[in-house]
PDB file of C-alpha atoms in Angstrom:
ATOM      1  CA  ASP A   1      -9.428   7.327 -17.818  1.00 64.00           C
ATOM      2  CA  GLY A   2     -10.272   4.969 -15.056  1.00 72.00           C
ATOM      3  CA  GLY A   3      -8.904   5.639 -11.547  1.00 93.00           C
ATOM      4  CA  ILE A   4      -9.579   6.102  -7.929  1.00 96.00           C
ATOM      5  CA  THR A   5      -9.905   9.531  -6.590  1.00 96.00           C
ATOM      6  CA  GLN A   6      -9.494  10.705  -3.059  1.00 97.00           C
ATOM      7  CA  SER A   7     -10.537  14.148  -1.736  1.00 93.00           C
ATOM      8  CA  PRO A   8      -9.528  16.420  -0.404  1.00 93.00           C
ATOM      9  CA  LYS A   9      -5.678  16.142  -0.704  1.00 94.00           C
ATOM     10  CA  TYR A  10      -5.162  17.951   2.533  1.00 95.00           C
ATOM     11  CA  LEU A  11      -7.461  18.301   5.426  1.00 94.00           C
ATOM     12  CA  PHE A  12      -7.180  20.174   8.760  1.00 94.00           C
ATOM     13  CA  ARG A  13      -9.491  19.745  11.655  1.00 91.00           C
ATOM     14  CA  LYS A  14      -9.735  20.596  15.369  1.00 91.00           C
ATOM     15  CA  GLU A  15      -9.549  17.865  17.933  1.00 90.00           C
ATOM     16  CA  GLY A  16     -12.996  16.482  18.828  1.00 90.00           C
ATOM     17  CA  GLN A  17     -14.486  16.828  15.288  1.00 91.00           C
ATOM     18  CA  ASN A  18     -15.454  14.037  13.123  1.00 94.00           C
ATOM     19  CA  VAL A  19     -14.173  14.283   9.485  1.00 95.00           C
ATOM     20  CA  THR A  20     -15.090  12.288   6.402  1.00 96.00           C
ATOM     21  CA  LEU A  21     -12.675  11.351   3.724  1.00 97.00           C
ATOM     22  CA  SER A  22     -14.037  10.670   0.208  1.00 97.00           C
ATOM     23  CA  CYS A  23     -12.891   7.805  -2.030  1.00 98.00           C
ATOM     24  CA  GLU A  24     -14.457   7.120  -5.472  1.00 97.00           C
ATOM     25  CA  GLN A  25     -13.298   4.712  -8.212  1.00 97.00           C
ATOM     26  CA  ASN A  26     -14.505   4.057 -11.695  1.00 96.00           C
ATOM     27  CA  LEU A  27     -12.512   0.946 -12.309  1.00 94.00           C
ATOM     28  CA  ASN A  28     -15.588  -1.335 -11.721  1.00 93.00           C
ATOM     29  CA  HIS A  29     -13.593  -2.919  -8.825  1.00 92.00           C
ATOM     30  CA  ASP A  30     -15.487  -5.060  -6.258  1.00 91.00           C
ATOM     31  CA  ALA A  31     -13.030  -4.562  -3.363  1.00 91.00           C
ATOM     32  CA  MET A  32     -12.053  -1.366  -1.717  1.00 94.00           C
ATOM     33  CA  TYR A  33      -9.820  -0.598   1.278  1.00 94.00           C
ATOM     34  CA  TRP A  34      -8.633   2.071   3.586  1.00 96.00           C
ATOM     35  CA  TYR A  35      -5.032   2.228   4.822  1.00 96.00           C
ATOM     36  CA  ARG A  36      -3.270   4.516   7.071  1.00 96.00           C
ATOM     37  CA  GLN A  37       0.458   5.380   6.750  1.00 95.00           C
ATOM     38  CA  ASP A  38       2.603   7.001   9.503  1.00 93.00           C
ATOM     39  CA  PRO A  39       6.168   8.186   8.975  1.00 86.00           C
ATOM     40  CA  GLY A  40       8.513   5.203   8.956  1.00 79.00           C
ATOM     41  CA  GLN A  41       5.734   2.736   9.171  1.00 83.00           C
ATOM     42  CA  GLY A  42       4.185   0.291   6.788  1.00 85.00           C
ATOM     43  CA  LEU A  43       0.650   0.629   5.535  1.00 92.00           C
ATOM     44  CA  ARG A  44      -1.940  -0.460   8.123  1.00 93.00           C
ATOM     45  CA  LEU A  45      -5.389  -1.596   7.142  1.00 92.00           C
ATOM     46  CA  ILE A  46      -8.323   0.233   8.711  1.00 96.00           C
ATOM     47  CA  TYR A  47     -11.381  -1.266   6.908  1.00 95.00           C
ATOM     48  CA  TYR A  48     -12.060  -3.103   3.732  1.00 93.00           C
ATOM     49  CA  SER A  49     -15.179  -4.035   1.694  1.00 93.00           C
ATOM     50  CA  GLN A  50     -15.527  -6.928  -0.728  1.00 89.00           C
ATOM     51  CA  ILE A  51     -19.023  -5.903  -1.948  1.00 91.00           C
ATOM     52  CA  VAL A  52     -21.633  -3.250  -1.686  1.00 94.00           C
ATOM     53  CA  ASN A  53     -23.303  -3.035   1.625  1.00 95.00           C
ATOM     54  CA  ASP A  54     -20.667  -5.120   3.311  1.00 94.00           C
ATOM     55  CA  PHE A  55     -17.423  -4.213   5.058  1.00 95.00           C
ATOM     56  CA  GLN A  56     -15.069  -5.688   7.595  1.00 93.00           C
ATOM     57  CA  LYS A  57     -12.680  -4.247  10.096  1.00 94.00           C
ATOM     58  CA  GLY A  58      -9.014  -4.273   9.511  1.00 91.00           C
ATOM     59  CA  ASP A  59      -6.147  -4.244  11.907  1.00 89.00           C
ATOM     60  CA  ILE A  60      -6.746  -0.687  13.330  1.00 94.00           C
ATOM     61  CA  ALA A  61     -10.511  -0.044  12.931  1.00 96.00           C
ATOM     62  CA  GLU A  62     -11.059   1.640  16.359  1.00 96.00           C
ATOM     63  CA  GLY A  63     -12.090   5.207  15.958  1.00 96.00           C
ATOM     64  CA  TYR A  64     -13.132   4.919  12.371  1.00 97.00           C
ATOM     65  CA  SER A  65     -16.195   4.128  10.449  1.00 97.00           C
ATOM     66  CA  VAL A  66     -17.072   3.417   6.786  1.00 98.00           C
ATOM     67  CA  SER A  67     -20.008   2.771   4.532  1.00 97.00           C
ATOM     68  CA  ARG A  68     -20.343   1.111   1.127  1.00 97.00           C
ATOM     69  CA  GLU A  69     -23.706   2.138  -0.339  1.00 97.00           C
ATOM     70  CA  LYS A  70     -22.491   2.195  -3.809  1.00 96.00           C
ATOM     71  CA  LYS A  71     -19.821   0.094  -5.673  1.00 96.00           C
ATOM     72  CA  GLU A  72     -17.959   3.156  -6.616  1.00 97.00           C
ATOM     73  CA  SER A  73     -17.766   4.855  -3.220  1.00 98.00           C
ATOM     74  CA  PHE A  74     -16.125   3.968   0.073  1.00 98.00           C
ATOM     75  CA  PRO A  75     -15.929   7.004   2.414  1.00 98.00           C
ATOM     76  CA  LEU A  76     -14.022   6.964   5.646  1.00 98.00           C
ATOM     77  CA  THR A  77     -15.068   8.797   8.717  1.00 97.00           C
ATOM     78  CA  VAL A  78     -12.388   9.651  11.362  1.00 96.00           C
ATOM     79  CA  THR A  79     -14.268  10.103  14.549  1.00 94.00           C
ATOM     80  CA  SER A  80     -13.255  12.027  17.701  1.00 90.00           C
ATOM     81  CA  ALA A  81     -12.575   8.617  19.375  1.00 88.00           C
ATOM     82  CA  GLN A  82      -9.551   8.066  17.156  1.00 90.00           C
ATOM     83  CA  LYS A  83      -6.585   8.972  19.464  1.00 89.00           C
ATOM     84  CA  ASN A  84      -3.948   9.860  16.860  1.00 92.00           C
ATOM     85  CA  PRO A  85      -5.779  10.808  13.679  1.00 94.00           C
ATOM     86  CA  THR A  86      -3.105  12.805  12.121  1.00 95.00           C
ATOM     87  CA  ALA A  87      -1.725  10.652   9.291  1.00 96.00           C
ATOM     88  CA  PHE A  88      -1.663   9.991   5.486  1.00 96.00           C
ATOM     89  CA  TYR A  89      -4.856   8.039   4.510  1.00 98.00           C
ATOM     90  CA  LEU A  90      -4.792   5.882   1.388  1.00 97.00           C
ATOM     91  CA  CYS A  91      -7.837   4.398  -0.335  1.00 97.00           C
ATOM     92  CA  ALA A  92      -7.341   1.434  -2.689  1.00 95.00           C
ATOM     93  CA  SER A  93      -9.335  -0.873  -4.805  1.00 93.00           C
ATOM     94  CA  SER A  94      -8.887  -4.244  -6.494  1.00 89.00           C
ATOM     95  CA  MET A  95     -10.754  -6.638  -8.672  1.00 85.00           C
ATOM     96  CA  GLY A  96     -11.184  -8.779  -5.688  1.00 70.00           C
ATOM     97  CA  GLY A  97     -12.049 -12.443  -5.689  1.00 62.00           C
ATOM     98  CA  SER A  98      -8.346 -13.337  -5.906  1.00 60.00           C
ATOM     99  CA  TYR A  99      -5.321 -12.743  -3.823  1.00 58.00           C
ATOM    100  CA  ASN A 100      -3.395 -12.189  -6.971  1.00 67.00           C
ATOM    101  CA  SER A 101      -5.285  -8.919  -7.641  1.00 78.00           C
ATOM    102  CA  PRO A 102      -2.950  -5.971  -7.022  1.00 84.00           C
ATOM    103  CA  LEU A 103      -4.111  -2.912  -5.344  1.00 89.00           C
ATOM    104  CA  HIS A 104      -4.682   0.463  -7.054  1.00 92.00           C
ATOM    105  CA  PHE A 105      -4.327   3.405  -4.802  1.00 95.00           C
ATOM    106  CA  GLY A 106      -5.780   6.866  -4.788  1.00 96.00           C
ATOM    107  CA  ASN A 107      -3.426   9.877  -4.352  1.00 95.00           C
ATOM    108  CA  GLY A 108      -4.231  10.025  -0.573  1.00 97.00           C
ATOM    109  CA  THR A 109      -5.546  12.469   1.979  1.00 97.00           C
ATOM    110  CA  ARG A 110      -3.130  13.990   4.389  1.00 96.00           C
ATOM    111  CA  LEU A 111      -5.189  14.657   7.643  1.00 96.00           C
ATOM    112  CA  THR A 112      -3.816  16.989  10.346  1.00 95.00           C
ATOM    113  CA  VAL A 113      -5.741  17.340  13.562  1.00 93.00           C
ATOM    114  CA  THR A 114      -4.688  19.913  16.143  1.00 90.00           C
TER     115      THR A 114
ATOM    116  CA  ARG B   1       9.683 -11.993  13.956  1.00 55.00           C
ATOM    117  CA  LYS B   2       7.818  -9.337  11.895  1.00 64.00           C
ATOM    118  CA  GLU B   3       5.680 -10.616   9.056  1.00 88.00           C
ATOM    119  CA  VAL B   4       7.418  -8.825   6.323  1.00 92.00           C
ATOM    120  CA  GLU B   5      10.802  -7.240   6.782  1.00 94.00           C
ATOM    121  CA  GLN B   6      12.707  -4.923   4.562  1.00 94.00           C
ATOM    122  CA  ASP B   7      16.071  -3.130   5.107  1.00 90.00           C
ATOM    123  CA  PRO B   8      14.962   0.518   5.435  1.00 87.00           C
ATOM    124  CA  GLY B   9      18.113   1.938   3.841  1.00 90.00           C
ATOM    125  CA  PRO B  10      18.541   4.382   2.442  1.00 94.00           C
ATOM    126  CA  PHE B  11      20.538   2.849  -0.333  1.00 96.00           C
ATOM    127  CA  ASN B  12      22.779   5.537  -1.876  1.00 97.00           C
ATOM    128  CA  VAL B  13      23.884   4.600  -5.295  1.00 97.00           C
ATOM    129  CA  PRO B  14      25.389   6.494  -8.412  1.00 98.00           C
ATOM    130  CA  GLU B  15      23.571   6.560 -11.734  1.00 98.00           C
ATOM    131  CA  GLY B  16      24.202   3.479 -13.687  1.00 98.00           C
ATOM    132  CA  ALA B  17      24.732   1.253 -10.615  1.00 98.00           C
ATOM    133  CA  THR B  18      22.953  -2.075 -10.062  1.00 98.00           C
ATOM    134  CA  VAL B  19      21.154  -2.322  -6.723  1.00 97.00           C
ATOM    135  CA  ALA B  20      19.269  -5.132  -5.202  1.00 96.00           C
ATOM    136  CA  PHE B  21      16.738  -5.161  -2.334  1.00 93.00           C
ATOM    137  CA  ASN B  22      15.486  -8.184  -0.343  1.00 95.00           C
ATOM    138  CA  CYS B  23      12.297  -8.778   1.564  1.00 96.00           C
ATOM    139  CA  THR B  24      11.796 -11.622   3.965  1.00 96.00           C
ATOM    140  CA  TYR B  25       8.420 -12.846   4.962  1.00 94.00           C
ATOM    141  CA  SER B  26       7.573 -15.024   7.967  1.00 92.00           C
ATOM    142  CA  ASN B  27       4.433 -16.996   6.798  1.00 88.00           C
ATOM    143  CA  SER B  28       5.340 -19.909   4.638  1.00 88.00           C
ATOM    144  CA  ALA B  29       1.651 -20.123   3.436  1.00 85.00           C
ATOM    145  CA  SER B  30       2.093 -16.727   1.616  1.00 86.00           C
ATOM    146  CA  GLN B  31       0.883 -16.925  -1.850  1.00 83.00           C
ATOM    147  CA  SER B  32       1.228 -13.645  -3.671  1.00 88.00           C
ATOM    148  CA  PHE B  33       4.045 -11.107  -3.814  1.00 92.00           C
ATOM    149  CA  PHE B  34       4.409  -7.657  -5.321  1.00 93.00           C
ATOM    150  CA  TRP B  35       6.747  -4.739  -5.319  1.00 96.00           C
ATOM    151  CA  TYR B  36       5.282  -1.339  -5.092  1.00 96.00           C
ATOM    152  CA  ARG B  37       7.097   2.039  -5.560  1.00 97.00           C
ATOM    153  CA  GLN B  38       6.204   4.979  -3.446  1.00 96.00           C
ATOM    154  CA  ASP B  39       7.472   8.567  -4.253  1.00 95.00           C
ATOM    155  CA  CYS B  40       7.895  10.973  -1.391  1.00 91.00           C
ATOM    156  CA  ARG B  41       4.430  12.040  -0.082  1.00 89.00           C
ATOM    157  CA  LYS B  42       2.685  10.160  -2.982  1.00 94.00           C
ATOM    158  CA  GLU B  43       0.677   6.989  -3.120  1.00 95.00           C
ATOM    159  CA  PRO B  44       2.243   3.560  -3.806  1.00 96.00           C
ATOM    160  CA  LYS B  45       2.085   2.301  -7.296  1.00 95.00           C
ATOM    161  CA  LEU B  46       2.421  -1.176  -8.464  1.00 94.00           C
ATOM    162  CA  LEU B  47       5.949  -1.830  -9.921  1.00 96.00           C
ATOM    163  CA  MET B  48       5.591  -5.474 -10.547  1.00 94.00           C
ATOM    164  CA  SER B  49       4.234  -8.810  -9.444  1.00 91.00           C
ATOM    165  CA  VAL B  50       6.634 -11.500  -8.339  1.00 92.00           C
ATOM    166  CA  TYR B  51       6.123 -14.961  -9.897  1.00 85.00           C
ATOM    167  CA  SER B  52       7.575 -18.194  -8.835  1.00 87.00           C
ATOM    168  CA  SER B  53       9.723 -18.421 -11.970  1.00 87.00           C
ATOM    169  CA  GLY B  54      11.051 -14.972 -11.545  1.00 88.00           C
ATOM    170  CA  ASN B  55      10.113 -12.117 -13.939  1.00 92.00           C
ATOM    171  CA  GLU B  56      11.753  -9.197 -15.672  1.00 94.00           C
ATOM    172  CA  ASP B  57      10.428  -5.835 -16.839  1.00 94.00           C
ATOM    173  CA  GLY B  58      13.130  -3.743 -18.570  1.00 96.00           C
ATOM    174  CA  ARG B  59      15.729  -2.818 -15.944  1.00 98.00           C
ATOM    175  CA  PHE B  60      13.744  -4.529 -13.148  1.00 97.00           C
ATOM    176  CA  THR B  61      14.018  -8.147 -12.201  1.00 97.00           C
ATOM    177  CA  ALA B  62      11.997  -9.690  -9.398  1.00 96.00           C
ATOM    178  CA  GLN B  63      12.669 -13.144  -7.848  1.00 96.00           C
ATOM    179  CA  LEU B  64      11.024 -15.351  -5.369  1.00 95.00           C
ATOM    180  CA  ASN B  65      12.789 -17.911  -3.029  1.00 95.00           C
ATOM    181  CA  ARG B  66      10.137 -19.966  -1.258  1.00 93.00           C
ATOM    182  CA  ALA B  67      12.719 -22.070   0.522  1.00 94.00           C
ATOM    183  CA  SER B  68      14.230 -19.175   2.209  1.00 94.00           C
ATOM    184  CA  GLN B  69      11.165 -17.041   2.292  1.00 95.00           C
ATOM    185  CA  TYR B  70      12.254 -13.908   0.613  1.00 94.00           C
ATOM    186  CA  ILE B  71      11.712 -11.899  -2.526  1.00 96.00           C
ATOM    187  CA  SER B  72      14.162  -9.740  -4.283  1.00 96.00           C
ATOM    188  CA  LEU B  73      14.110  -6.742  -6.671  1.00 97.00           C
ATOM    189  CA  LEU B  74      17.175  -5.981  -8.823  1.00 97.00           C
ATOM    190  CA  ILE B  75      17.445  -2.629 -10.533  1.00 98.00           C
ATOM    191  CA  ARG B  76      20.017  -2.431 -13.277  1.00 98.00           C
ATOM    192  CA  ASP B  77      21.487   0.798 -14.797  1.00 98.00           C
ATOM    193  CA  SER B  78      19.910   2.995 -12.136  1.00 98.00           C
ATOM    194  CA  LYS B  79      18.357   6.353 -13.044  1.00 98.00           C
ATOM    195  CA  LEU B  80      17.807   9.479 -11.048  1.00 98.00           C
ATOM    196  CA  SER B  81      14.089   8.779 -11.478  1.00 97.00           C
ATOM    197  CA  ASP B  82      14.405   5.401  -9.671  1.00 98.00           C
ATOM    198  CA  SER B  83      14.904   7.335  -6.457  1.00 98.00           C
ATOM    199  CA  ALA B  84      11.817   6.298  -4.355  1.00 97.00           C
ATOM    200  CA  THR B  85      10.862   3.872  -1.508  1.00 96.00           C
ATOM    201  CA  TYR B  86      10.227   0.418  -2.615  1.00 97.00           C
ATOM    202  CA  LEU B  87       7.542  -1.499  -0.797  1.00 96.00           C
ATOM    203  CA  CYS B  88       7.304  -5.279  -0.442  1.00 95.00           C
ATOM    204  CA  VAL B  89       3.747  -6.697  -0.268  1.00 93.00           C
ATOM    205  CA  VAL B  90       2.942 -10.261   0.582  1.00 91.00           C
ATOM    206  CA  THR B  91      -0.484 -11.960   0.711  1.00 86.00           C
ATOM    207  CA  LEU B  92      -1.858 -15.057   2.095  1.00 76.00           C
ATOM    208  CA  ASN B  93      -4.329 -17.211   0.054  1.00 62.00           C
ATOM    209  CA  SER B  94      -7.425 -15.691   1.730  1.00 59.00           C
ATOM    210  CA  GLY B  95      -7.122 -12.358   0.073  1.00 56.00           C
ATOM    211  CA  TYR B  96      -8.636  -9.115   1.064  1.00 60.00           C
ATOM    212  CA  SER B  97      -7.383  -8.548   4.609  1.00 61.00           C
ATOM    213  CA  THR B  98      -4.163 -10.381   4.334  1.00 71.00           C
ATOM    214  CA  LEU B  99      -1.986  -8.111   2.280  1.00 81.00           C
ATOM    215  CA  THR B 100       0.962  -7.272   4.463  1.00 88.00           C
ATOM    216  CA  PHE B 101       3.156  -4.361   3.529  1.00 91.00           C
ATOM    217  CA  GLY B 102       6.762  -4.074   4.492  1.00 93.00           C
ATOM    218  CA  LYS B 103       7.835  -0.545   5.700  1.00 93.00           C
ATOM    219  CA  GLY B 104       9.828  -0.017   2.573  1.00 94.00           C
ATOM    220  CA  THR B 105      13.428   0.394   1.391  1.00 95.00           C
ATOM    221  CA  MET B 106      14.563   3.936   0.425  1.00 95.00           C
ATOM    222  CA  LEU B 107      16.720   4.255  -2.777  1.00 97.00           C
ATOM    223  CA  LEU B 108      18.480   7.456  -3.562  1.00 97.00           C
ATOM    224  CA  VAL B 109      20.260   7.570  -7.024  1.00 98.00           C
ATOM    225  CA  SER B 110      22.795  10.404  -7.389  1.00 97.00           C
ATOM    226  CA  PRO B 111      24.440  11.865 -10.494  1.00 96.00           C
TER     227      PRO B 111
END
C-alpha cells in the first residue's frame, strides 16, 4: 500500500541537542511538506519542497533545516536554535503542480524536549 | 482578521443529530477548499474537497459560498465515530505554501 511514513512516533531529547525526524513516501508525489501543530493551534508550515534538491522556507522555518536528496525522503532537523521545539510534527505530501492537490499526512512525530 | 476562522466548539450532539460547521476565509482570491478530519493525537485525513457547486458524500455535505467567503460542512445522522476535530483548509492559486489551516472545530457525539 502506498503511504507516507514518519518515524519515530515519539521522540525525547535534551535541550541543546539537534534531532532529525524521518519522513518517507512511496506515493510518487513531487511535493513534500513539514508542519508543526501545537495544542489549540492550527498547523503551521515549516518547510516545503516542490522537487528534489529544492526546498523553501515556510512561515516558521527558524531553528529548522531540511534536505530533499531523494524524491521519497524529506527529513527535518530540529536544531538547538529552535526555542520551543516540543510539538507534534506532521509530514505531508501531494502530487503538486496544482493547488487542487490535497495533502496526505504521515502519522506524525511527537517531540518532547526537556 | 484571521485568514481562516472556525468556531472551536466543542459541539456536543446526540447520536442521530444533524450538525453543521462553518469556516470563514479572508482572502477572496482563495481557490481551493477542503475539509479534513483529525482524531485525537492523530494526523489529519482528507474528508472531502469542496466544489463550487457543493458536493455530497454519504452523510456529509460540503458547500461553498464565495460571496460571503465561507464554506460549510453538514453531517447528518451523526455517529459516535464522527467525534473528531474538523479542519478547514483554504488555498490560494499559487499552491504549495499557501494552504492555510483553520484551528479546527471539535465535535463530540454522545450516545
